[in-house]
mmCIF file of C-alpha atoms (C1' of nucleotides) in Angstrom:
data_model
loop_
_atom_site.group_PDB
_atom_site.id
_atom_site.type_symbol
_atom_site.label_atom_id
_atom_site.label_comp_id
_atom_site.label_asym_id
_atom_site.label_seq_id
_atom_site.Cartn_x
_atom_site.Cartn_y
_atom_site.Cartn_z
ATOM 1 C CA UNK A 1 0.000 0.000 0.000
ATOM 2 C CA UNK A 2 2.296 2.466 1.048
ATOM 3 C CA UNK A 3 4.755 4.671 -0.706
ATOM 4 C CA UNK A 4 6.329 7.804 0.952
ATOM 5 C CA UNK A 5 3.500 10.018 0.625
ATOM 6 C CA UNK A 6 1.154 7.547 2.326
ATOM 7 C CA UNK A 7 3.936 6.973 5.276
ATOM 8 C CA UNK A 8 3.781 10.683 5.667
ATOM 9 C CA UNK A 9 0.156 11.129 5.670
ATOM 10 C CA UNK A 10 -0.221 8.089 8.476
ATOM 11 C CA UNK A 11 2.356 10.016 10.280
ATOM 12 C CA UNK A 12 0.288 13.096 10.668
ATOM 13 C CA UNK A 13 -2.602 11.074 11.112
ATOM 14 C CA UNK A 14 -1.105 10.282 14.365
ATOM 15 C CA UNK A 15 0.755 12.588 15.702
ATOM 16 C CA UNK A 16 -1.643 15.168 17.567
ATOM 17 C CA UNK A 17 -2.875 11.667 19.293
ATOM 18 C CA UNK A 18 -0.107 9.907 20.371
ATOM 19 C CA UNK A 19 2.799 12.089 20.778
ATOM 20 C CA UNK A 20 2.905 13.208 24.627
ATOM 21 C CA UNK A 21 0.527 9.637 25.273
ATOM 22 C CA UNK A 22 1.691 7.264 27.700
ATOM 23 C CA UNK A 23 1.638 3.490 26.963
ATOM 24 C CA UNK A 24 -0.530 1.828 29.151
ATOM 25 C CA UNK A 25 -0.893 -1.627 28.410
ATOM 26 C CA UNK A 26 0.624 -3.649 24.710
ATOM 27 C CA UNK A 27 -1.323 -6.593 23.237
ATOM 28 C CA UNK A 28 0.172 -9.028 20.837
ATOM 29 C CA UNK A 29 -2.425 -10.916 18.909
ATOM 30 C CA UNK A 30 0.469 -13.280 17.285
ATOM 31 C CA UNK A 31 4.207 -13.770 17.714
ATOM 32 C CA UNK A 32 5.405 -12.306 14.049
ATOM 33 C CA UNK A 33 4.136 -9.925 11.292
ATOM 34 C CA UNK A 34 7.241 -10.552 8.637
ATOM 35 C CA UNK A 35 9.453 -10.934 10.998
ATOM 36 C CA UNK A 36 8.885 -12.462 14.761
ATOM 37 C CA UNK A 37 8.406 -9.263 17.191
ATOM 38 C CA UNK A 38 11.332 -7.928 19.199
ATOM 39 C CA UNK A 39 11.887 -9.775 22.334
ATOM 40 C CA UNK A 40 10.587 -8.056 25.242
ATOM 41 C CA UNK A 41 8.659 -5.750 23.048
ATOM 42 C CA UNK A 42 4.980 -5.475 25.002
ATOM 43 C CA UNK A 43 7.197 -4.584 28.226
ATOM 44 C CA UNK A 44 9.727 -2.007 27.020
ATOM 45 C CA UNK A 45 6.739 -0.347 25.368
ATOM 46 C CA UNK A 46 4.806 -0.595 28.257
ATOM 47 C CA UNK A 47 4.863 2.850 30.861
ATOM 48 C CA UNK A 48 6.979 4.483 28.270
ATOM 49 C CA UNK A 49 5.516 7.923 26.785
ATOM 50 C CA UNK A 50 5.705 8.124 23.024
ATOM 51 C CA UNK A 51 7.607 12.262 22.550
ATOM 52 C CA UNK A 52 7.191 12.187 18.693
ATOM 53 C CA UNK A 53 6.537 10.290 15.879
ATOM 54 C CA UNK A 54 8.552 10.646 12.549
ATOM 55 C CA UNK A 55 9.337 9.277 9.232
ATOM 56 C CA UNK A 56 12.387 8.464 7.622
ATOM 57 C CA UNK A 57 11.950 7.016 3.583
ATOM 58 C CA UNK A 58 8.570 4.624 4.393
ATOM 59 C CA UNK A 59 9.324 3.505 8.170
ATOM 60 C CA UNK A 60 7.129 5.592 10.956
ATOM 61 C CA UNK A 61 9.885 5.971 13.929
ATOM 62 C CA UNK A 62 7.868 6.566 17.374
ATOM 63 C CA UNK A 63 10.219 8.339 19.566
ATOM 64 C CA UNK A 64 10.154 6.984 23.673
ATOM 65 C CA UNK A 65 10.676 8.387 26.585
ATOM 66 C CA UNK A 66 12.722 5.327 27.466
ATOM 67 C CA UNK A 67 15.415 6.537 24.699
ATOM 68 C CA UNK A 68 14.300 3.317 22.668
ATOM 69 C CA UNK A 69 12.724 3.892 19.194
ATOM 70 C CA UNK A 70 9.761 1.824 17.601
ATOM 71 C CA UNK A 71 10.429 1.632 14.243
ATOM 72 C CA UNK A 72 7.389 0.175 11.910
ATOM 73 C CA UNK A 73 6.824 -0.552 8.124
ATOM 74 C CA UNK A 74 3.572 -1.034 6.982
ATOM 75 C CA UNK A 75 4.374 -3.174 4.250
ATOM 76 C CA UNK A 76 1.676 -3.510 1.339
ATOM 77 C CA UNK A 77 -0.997 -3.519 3.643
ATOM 78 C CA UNK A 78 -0.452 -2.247 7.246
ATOM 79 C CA UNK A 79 -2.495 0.723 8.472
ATOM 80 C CA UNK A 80 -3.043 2.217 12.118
ATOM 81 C CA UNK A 81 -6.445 3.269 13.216
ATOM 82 C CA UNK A 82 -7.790 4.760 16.761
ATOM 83 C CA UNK A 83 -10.035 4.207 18.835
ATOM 84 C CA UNK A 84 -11.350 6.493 21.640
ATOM 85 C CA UNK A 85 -12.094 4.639 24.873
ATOM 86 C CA UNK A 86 -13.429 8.369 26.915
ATOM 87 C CA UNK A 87 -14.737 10.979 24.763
ATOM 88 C CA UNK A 88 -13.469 14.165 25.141
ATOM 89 C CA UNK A 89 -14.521 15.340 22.305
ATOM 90 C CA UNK A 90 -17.097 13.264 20.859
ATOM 91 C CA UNK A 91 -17.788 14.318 17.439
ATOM 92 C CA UNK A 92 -13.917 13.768 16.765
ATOM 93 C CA UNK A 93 -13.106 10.052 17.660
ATOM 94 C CA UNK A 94 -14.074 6.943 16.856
ATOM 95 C CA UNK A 95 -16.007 4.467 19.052
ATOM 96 C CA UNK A 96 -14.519 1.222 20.206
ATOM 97 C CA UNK A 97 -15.380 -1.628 17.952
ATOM 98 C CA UNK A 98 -15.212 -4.840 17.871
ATOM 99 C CA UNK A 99 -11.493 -6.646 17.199
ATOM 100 C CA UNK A 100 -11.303 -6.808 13.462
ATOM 101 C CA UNK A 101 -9.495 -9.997 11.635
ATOM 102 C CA UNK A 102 -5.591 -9.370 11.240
ATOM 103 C CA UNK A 103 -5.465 -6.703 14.119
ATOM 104 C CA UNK A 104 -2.007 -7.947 15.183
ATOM 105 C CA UNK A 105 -0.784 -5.045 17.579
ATOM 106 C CA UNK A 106 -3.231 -3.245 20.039
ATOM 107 C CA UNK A 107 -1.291 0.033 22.312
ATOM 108 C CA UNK A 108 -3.590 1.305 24.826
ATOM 109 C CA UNK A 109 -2.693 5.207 25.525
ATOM 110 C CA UNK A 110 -3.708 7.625 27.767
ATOM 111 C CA UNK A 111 -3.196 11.133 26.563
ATOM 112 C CA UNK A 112 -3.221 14.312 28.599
ATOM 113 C CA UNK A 113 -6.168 15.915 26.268
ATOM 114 C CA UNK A 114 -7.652 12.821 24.269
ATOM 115 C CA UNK A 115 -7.915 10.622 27.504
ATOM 116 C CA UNK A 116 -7.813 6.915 26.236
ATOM 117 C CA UNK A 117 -7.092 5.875 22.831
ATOM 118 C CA UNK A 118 -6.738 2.162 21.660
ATOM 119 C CA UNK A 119 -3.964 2.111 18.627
ATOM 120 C CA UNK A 120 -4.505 -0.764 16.318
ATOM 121 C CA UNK A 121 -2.102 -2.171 14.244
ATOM 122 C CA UNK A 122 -4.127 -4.219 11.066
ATOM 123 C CA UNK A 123 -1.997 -6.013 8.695
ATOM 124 C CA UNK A 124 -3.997 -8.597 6.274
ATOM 125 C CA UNK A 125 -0.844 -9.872 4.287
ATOM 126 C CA UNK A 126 1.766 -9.070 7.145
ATOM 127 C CA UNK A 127 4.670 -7.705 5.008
ATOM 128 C CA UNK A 128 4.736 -5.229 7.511
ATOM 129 C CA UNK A 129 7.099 -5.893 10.847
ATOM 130 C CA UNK A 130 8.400 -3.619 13.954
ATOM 131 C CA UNK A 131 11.864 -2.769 15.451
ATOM 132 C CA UNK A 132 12.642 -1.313 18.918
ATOM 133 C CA UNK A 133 16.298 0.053 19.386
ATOM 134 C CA UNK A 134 18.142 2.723 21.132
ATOM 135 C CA UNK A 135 20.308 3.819 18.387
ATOM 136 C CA UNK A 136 19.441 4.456 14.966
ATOM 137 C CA UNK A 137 23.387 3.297 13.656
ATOM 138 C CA UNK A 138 22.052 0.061 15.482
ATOM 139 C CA UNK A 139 19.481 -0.759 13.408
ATOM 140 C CA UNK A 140 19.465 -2.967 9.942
ATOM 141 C CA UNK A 141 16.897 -1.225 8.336
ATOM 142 C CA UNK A 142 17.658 2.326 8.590
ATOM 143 C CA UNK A 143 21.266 1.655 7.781
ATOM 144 C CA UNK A 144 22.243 2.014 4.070
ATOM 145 C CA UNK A 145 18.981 3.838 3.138
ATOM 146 C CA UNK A 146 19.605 6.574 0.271
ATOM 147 C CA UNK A 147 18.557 10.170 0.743
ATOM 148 C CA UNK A 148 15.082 11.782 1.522
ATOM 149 C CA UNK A 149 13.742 12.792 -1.513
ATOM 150 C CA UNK A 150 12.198 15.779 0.012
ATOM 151 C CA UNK A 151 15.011 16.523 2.452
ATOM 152 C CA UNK A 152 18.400 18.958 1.094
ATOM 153 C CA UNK A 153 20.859 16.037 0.315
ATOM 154 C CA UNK A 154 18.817 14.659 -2.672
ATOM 155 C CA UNK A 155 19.489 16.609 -6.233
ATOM 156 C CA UNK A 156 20.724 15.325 -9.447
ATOM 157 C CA UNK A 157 24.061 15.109 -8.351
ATOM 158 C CA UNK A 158 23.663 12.405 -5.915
ATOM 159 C CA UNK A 159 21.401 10.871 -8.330
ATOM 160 C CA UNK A 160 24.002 10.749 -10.428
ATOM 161 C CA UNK A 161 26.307 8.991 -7.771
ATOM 162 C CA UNK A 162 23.959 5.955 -7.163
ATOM 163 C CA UNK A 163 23.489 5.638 -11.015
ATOM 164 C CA UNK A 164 26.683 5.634 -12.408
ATOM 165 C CA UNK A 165 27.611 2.917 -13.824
ATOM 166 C CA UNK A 166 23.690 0.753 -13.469
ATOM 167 C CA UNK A 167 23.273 -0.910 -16.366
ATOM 168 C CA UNK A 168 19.479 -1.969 -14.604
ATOM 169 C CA UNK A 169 16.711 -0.281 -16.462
ATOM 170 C CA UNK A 170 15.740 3.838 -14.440
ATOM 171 C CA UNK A 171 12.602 1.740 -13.340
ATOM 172 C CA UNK A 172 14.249 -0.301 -11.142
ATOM 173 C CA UNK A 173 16.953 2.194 -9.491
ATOM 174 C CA UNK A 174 14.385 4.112 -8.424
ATOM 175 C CA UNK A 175 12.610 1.423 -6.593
ATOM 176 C CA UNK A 176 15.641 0.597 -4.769
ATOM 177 C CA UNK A 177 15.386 2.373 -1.678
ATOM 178 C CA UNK A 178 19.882 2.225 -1.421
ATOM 179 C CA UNK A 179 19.746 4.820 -4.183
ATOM 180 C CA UNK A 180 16.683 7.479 -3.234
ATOM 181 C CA UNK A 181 14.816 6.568 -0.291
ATOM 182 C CA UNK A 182 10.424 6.440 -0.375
ATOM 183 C CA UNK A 183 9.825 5.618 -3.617
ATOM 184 C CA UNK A 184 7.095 2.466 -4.619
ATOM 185 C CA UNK A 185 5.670 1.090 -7.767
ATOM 186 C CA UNK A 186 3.741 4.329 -8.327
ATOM 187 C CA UNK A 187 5.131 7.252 -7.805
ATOM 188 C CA UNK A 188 8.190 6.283 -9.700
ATOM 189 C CA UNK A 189 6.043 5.929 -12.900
ATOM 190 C CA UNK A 190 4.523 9.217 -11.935
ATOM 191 C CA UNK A 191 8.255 10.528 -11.659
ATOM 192 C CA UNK A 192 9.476 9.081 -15.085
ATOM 193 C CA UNK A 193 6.760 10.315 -16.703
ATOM 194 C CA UNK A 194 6.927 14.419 -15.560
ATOM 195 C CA UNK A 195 10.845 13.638 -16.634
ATOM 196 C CA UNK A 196 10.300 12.731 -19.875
ATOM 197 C CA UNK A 197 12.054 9.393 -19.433
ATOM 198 C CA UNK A 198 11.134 5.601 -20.576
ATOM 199 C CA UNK A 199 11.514 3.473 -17.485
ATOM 200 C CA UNK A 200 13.572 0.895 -19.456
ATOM 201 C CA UNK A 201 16.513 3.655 -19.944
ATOM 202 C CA UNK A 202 19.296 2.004 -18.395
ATOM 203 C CA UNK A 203 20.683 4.276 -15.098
ATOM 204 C CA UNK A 204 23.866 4.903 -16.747
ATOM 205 C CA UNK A 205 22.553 6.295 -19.788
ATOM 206 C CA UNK A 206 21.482 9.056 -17.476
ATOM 207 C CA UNK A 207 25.167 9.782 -15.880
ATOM 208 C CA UNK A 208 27.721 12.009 -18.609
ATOM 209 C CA UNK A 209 30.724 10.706 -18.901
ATOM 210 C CA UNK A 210 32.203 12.733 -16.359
ATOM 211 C CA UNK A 211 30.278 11.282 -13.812
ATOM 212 C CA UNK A 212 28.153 14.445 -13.982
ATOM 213 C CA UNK A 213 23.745 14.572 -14.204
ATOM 214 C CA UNK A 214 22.333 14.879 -17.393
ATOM 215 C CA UNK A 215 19.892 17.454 -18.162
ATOM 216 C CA UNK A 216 17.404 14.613 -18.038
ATOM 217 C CA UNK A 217 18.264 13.301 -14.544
ATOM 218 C CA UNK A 218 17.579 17.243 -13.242
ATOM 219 C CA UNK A 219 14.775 16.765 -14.752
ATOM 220 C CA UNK A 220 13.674 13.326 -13.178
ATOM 221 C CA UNK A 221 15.095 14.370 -9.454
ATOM 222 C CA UNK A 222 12.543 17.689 -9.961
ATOM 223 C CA UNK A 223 10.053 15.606 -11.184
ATOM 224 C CA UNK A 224 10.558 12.997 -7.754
ATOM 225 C CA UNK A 225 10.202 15.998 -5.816
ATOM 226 C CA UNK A 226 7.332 17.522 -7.304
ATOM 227 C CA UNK A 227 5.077 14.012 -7.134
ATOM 228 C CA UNK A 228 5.764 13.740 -3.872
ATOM 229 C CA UNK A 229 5.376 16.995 -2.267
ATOM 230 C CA UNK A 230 1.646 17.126 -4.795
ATOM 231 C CA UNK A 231 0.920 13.264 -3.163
ATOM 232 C CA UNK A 232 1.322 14.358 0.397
ATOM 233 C CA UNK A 233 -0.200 17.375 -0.066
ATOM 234 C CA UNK A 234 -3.286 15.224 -1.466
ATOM 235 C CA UNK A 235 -3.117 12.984 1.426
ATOM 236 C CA UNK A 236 -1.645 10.155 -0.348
ATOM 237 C CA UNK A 237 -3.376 8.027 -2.748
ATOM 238 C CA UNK A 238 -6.052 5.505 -2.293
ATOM 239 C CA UNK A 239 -6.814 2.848 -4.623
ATOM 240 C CA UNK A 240 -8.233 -0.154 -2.477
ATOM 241 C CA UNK A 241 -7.750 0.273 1.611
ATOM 242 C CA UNK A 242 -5.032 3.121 1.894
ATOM 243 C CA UNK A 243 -6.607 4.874 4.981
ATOM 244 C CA UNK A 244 -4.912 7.975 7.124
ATOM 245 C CA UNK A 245 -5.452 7.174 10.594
ATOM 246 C CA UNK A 246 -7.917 9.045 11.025
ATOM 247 C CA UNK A 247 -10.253 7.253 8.412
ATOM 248 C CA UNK A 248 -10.052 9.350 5.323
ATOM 249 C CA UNK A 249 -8.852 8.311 2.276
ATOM 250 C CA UNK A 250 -6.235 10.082 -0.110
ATOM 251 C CA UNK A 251 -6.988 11.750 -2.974
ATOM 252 C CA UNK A 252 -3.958 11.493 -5.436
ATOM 253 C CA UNK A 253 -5.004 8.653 -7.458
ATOM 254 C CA UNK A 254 -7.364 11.495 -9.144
ATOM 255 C CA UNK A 255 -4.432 12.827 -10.397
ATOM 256 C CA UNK A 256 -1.942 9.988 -11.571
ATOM 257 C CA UNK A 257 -0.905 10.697 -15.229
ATOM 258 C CA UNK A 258 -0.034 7.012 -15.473
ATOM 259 C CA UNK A 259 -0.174 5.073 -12.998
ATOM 260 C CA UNK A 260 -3.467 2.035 -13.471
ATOM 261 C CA UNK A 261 -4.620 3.934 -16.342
ATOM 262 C CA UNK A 262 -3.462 1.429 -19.319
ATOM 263 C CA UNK A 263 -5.500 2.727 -22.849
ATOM 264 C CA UNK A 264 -6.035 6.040 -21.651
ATOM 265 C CA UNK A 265 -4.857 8.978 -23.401
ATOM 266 C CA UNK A 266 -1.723 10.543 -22.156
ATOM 267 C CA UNK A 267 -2.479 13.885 -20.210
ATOM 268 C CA UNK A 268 0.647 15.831 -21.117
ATOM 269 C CA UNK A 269 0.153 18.344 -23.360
ATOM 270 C CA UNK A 270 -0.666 18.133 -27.241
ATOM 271 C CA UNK A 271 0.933 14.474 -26.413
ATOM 272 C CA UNK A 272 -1.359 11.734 -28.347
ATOM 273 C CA UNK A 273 -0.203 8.883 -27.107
ATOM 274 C CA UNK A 274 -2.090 6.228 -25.390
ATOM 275 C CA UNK A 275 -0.609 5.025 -22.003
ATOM 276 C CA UNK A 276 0.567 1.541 -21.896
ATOM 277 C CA UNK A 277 1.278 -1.125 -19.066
ATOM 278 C CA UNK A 278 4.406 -3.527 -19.276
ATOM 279 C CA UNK A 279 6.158 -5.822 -16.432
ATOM 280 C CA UNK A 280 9.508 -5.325 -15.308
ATOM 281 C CA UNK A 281 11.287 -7.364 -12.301
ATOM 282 C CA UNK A 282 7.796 -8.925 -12.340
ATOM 283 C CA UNK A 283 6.032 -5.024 -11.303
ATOM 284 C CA UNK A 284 3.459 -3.461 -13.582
ATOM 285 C CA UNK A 285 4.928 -0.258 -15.443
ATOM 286 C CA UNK A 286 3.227 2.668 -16.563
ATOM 287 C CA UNK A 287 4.274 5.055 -19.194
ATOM 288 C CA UNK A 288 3.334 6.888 -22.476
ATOM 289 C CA UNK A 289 5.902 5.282 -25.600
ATOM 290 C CA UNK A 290 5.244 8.958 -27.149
ATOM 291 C CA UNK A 291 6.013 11.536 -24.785
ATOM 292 C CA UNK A 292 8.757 9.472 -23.044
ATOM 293 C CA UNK A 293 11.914 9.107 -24.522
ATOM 294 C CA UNK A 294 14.724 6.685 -24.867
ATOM 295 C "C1'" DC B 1 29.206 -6.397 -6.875
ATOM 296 C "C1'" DC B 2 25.096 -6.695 -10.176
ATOM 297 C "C1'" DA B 3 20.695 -8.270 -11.985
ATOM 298 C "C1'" DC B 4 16.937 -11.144 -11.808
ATOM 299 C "C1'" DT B 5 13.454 -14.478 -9.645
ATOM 300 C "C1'" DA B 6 10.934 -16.477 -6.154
ATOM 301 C "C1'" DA B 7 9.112 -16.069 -1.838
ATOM 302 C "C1'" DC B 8 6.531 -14.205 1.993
ATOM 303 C "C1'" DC B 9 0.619 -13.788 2.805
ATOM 304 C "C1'" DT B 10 -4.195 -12.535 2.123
ATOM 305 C "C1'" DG B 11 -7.870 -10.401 -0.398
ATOM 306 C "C1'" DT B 12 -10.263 -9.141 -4.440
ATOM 307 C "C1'" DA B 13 -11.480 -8.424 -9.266
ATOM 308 C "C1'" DG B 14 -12.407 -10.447 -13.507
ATOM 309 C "C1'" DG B 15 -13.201 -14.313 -16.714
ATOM 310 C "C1'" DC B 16 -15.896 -18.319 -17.560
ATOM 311 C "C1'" DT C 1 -23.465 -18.122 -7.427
ATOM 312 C "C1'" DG C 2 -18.919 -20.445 -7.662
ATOM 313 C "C1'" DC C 3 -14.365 -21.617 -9.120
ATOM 314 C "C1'" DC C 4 -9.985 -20.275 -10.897
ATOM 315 C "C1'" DT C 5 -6.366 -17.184 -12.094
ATOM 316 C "C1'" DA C 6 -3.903 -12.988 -11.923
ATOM 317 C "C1'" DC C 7 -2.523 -9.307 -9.494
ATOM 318 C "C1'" DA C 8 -1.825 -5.877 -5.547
ATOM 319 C "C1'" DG C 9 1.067 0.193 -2.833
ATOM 320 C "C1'" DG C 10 7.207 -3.932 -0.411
ATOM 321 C "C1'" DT C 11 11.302 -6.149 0.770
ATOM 322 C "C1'" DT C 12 14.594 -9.872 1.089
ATOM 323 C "C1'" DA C 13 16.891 -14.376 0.314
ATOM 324 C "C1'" DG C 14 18.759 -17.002 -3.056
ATOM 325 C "C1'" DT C 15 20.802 -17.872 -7.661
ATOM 326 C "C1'" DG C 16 23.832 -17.251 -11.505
#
DNA sequence: CCACTAACCTGTAGGC
DNA sequence: TGCCTACAGGTTAGTG
């Protein structure tokens, strides 16, 4: 389900509810998600207040009072919701309901303004897992991530860097999260097509022989940016379950050039072309053969 | 090191 | 309606 934007969106979702609430009790409805949960996990959450919650490339970081970190991916399918055990303010929360099928982690919080909130974790395929850890350098998952795409260190120069030399196709160095950090299956499609650029252009044909950006790669780093900052701004996109935390859906999928819309006519400019689907490292594609070039 | 495939797991949409 | 197949927003382990 979720690319960068979506991360980001399920971060503010969540923040005005959980940062500054304490962790009252931790249920585990199974041992694993992908992978089997941290040892001790339900009692080093437990009593600890959660300070802030962030986002680094598509992992939600929950900050602790405790020092420790709760890292968590939501892998295709993962999403939080809330539930509001005293009502505050009624019209904003959500009443408790019964336990749904594949609600795997349940946090019980009590917050100084919200009172008690139950945080669900529901994961139907369970691609999504957790990490706790004091130090980020300690864990796995943060460690060799490329830049933010929305943060200062990404341009076309680094781009450059991580493509030099990639004879796989644009497509797939943009999906690997060592070389620009947030990306999924759509957005990059989104991104190659605001660039210009067929996703079967091989990285390197990007890079001058000087090790320098082309033109083109300014132009695909602007047009990362640019999808992203619109897709956040949108709330993400929703095209079966996505769901912010508080509910709502996203509204970017309105506005995909590309992305699921095989046969339809391509919306850039005086373009004519007709958008067309093909499979690469066994993903679905999306691009116009017209307006993007080799 | 690089590139590609299969695997993990469940739900749903579409064809017949 | 039911059965079957293909496919889904991600990542990693294994292979050559």
């Amino acid at each position: 389900m979720p690319e960068l934007p979506e991360v980001e969106t399920v971060r503010r979702g969540l923040a005005p509810y959980v940062e500054g609430a304490r962790i009252e009790a931790v249920t585990l409805n199974r041992k694993d998600l992908r992978f089997p949960f941290p040892r001790g996990l339900a009692k080093e959450l437990t009593g600890a207040t959660i300070e802030s919650v962030g986002r680094r490339a598509k992992y939600l970081l929950f900050r602790l009072s405790s020092g420790k970190t709760l890292l968590s991916h939501l892998g295709m399918t993962g999403s939080y919701r809330f539930e509001a055990l005293t009502f505050k303010e009624p019209s904003r929360y959500y009443e408790p309901r019964p336990e749904e099928k594949h609600d795997h982690l349940v946090l019980e919080l009590s917050h100084p303004r919200h009172g008690k909130l139950r945080l669900i974790y529901n994961d139907a395929r369970r691609f999504g897992f957790v990490d706790l850890f004091g130090d980020e350098a300690e864990s796995p998952y943060l460690a060799g991530l490329g830049p933010e795409p929305l943060g200062n260190d990404f341009n076309a120069e680094e781009m450059a860097a991580r493509c030099k030399g990639k004879k796989a196709p644009i497509k797939a160095a943009l999906l690997d999260q060592r070389a620009v950090a947030g990306l999924g299956n759509i957005y990059v499609s989104e991104a190659l097509h605001r660039a210009h650029i067929r996703p079967e252009v091989e990285a390197r044909k990007l890079v001058l022989k000087n090790g320098a950006p082309s033109r083109r790669l300014g132009d695909l780093a602007q047009g990362v940016r640019t999808v992203l900052i619109e897709a956040v701004e949108a709330g993400g996109s929703t095209l079966r379950d996505f769901r912010a935390a508080d509910g709502g859906p996203g509204y970017f999928q309105h506005r995909f050039a590309v992305y699921d819309r095989e046969g339809e006519p391509c919306p850039t400019p005086l373009c004519k072309g007709t958008i067309k689907r093909i499979v690469q490292s066994g993903r679905s594609t999306f691009f116009c053969p017209v307006c993007q070039k080799k």
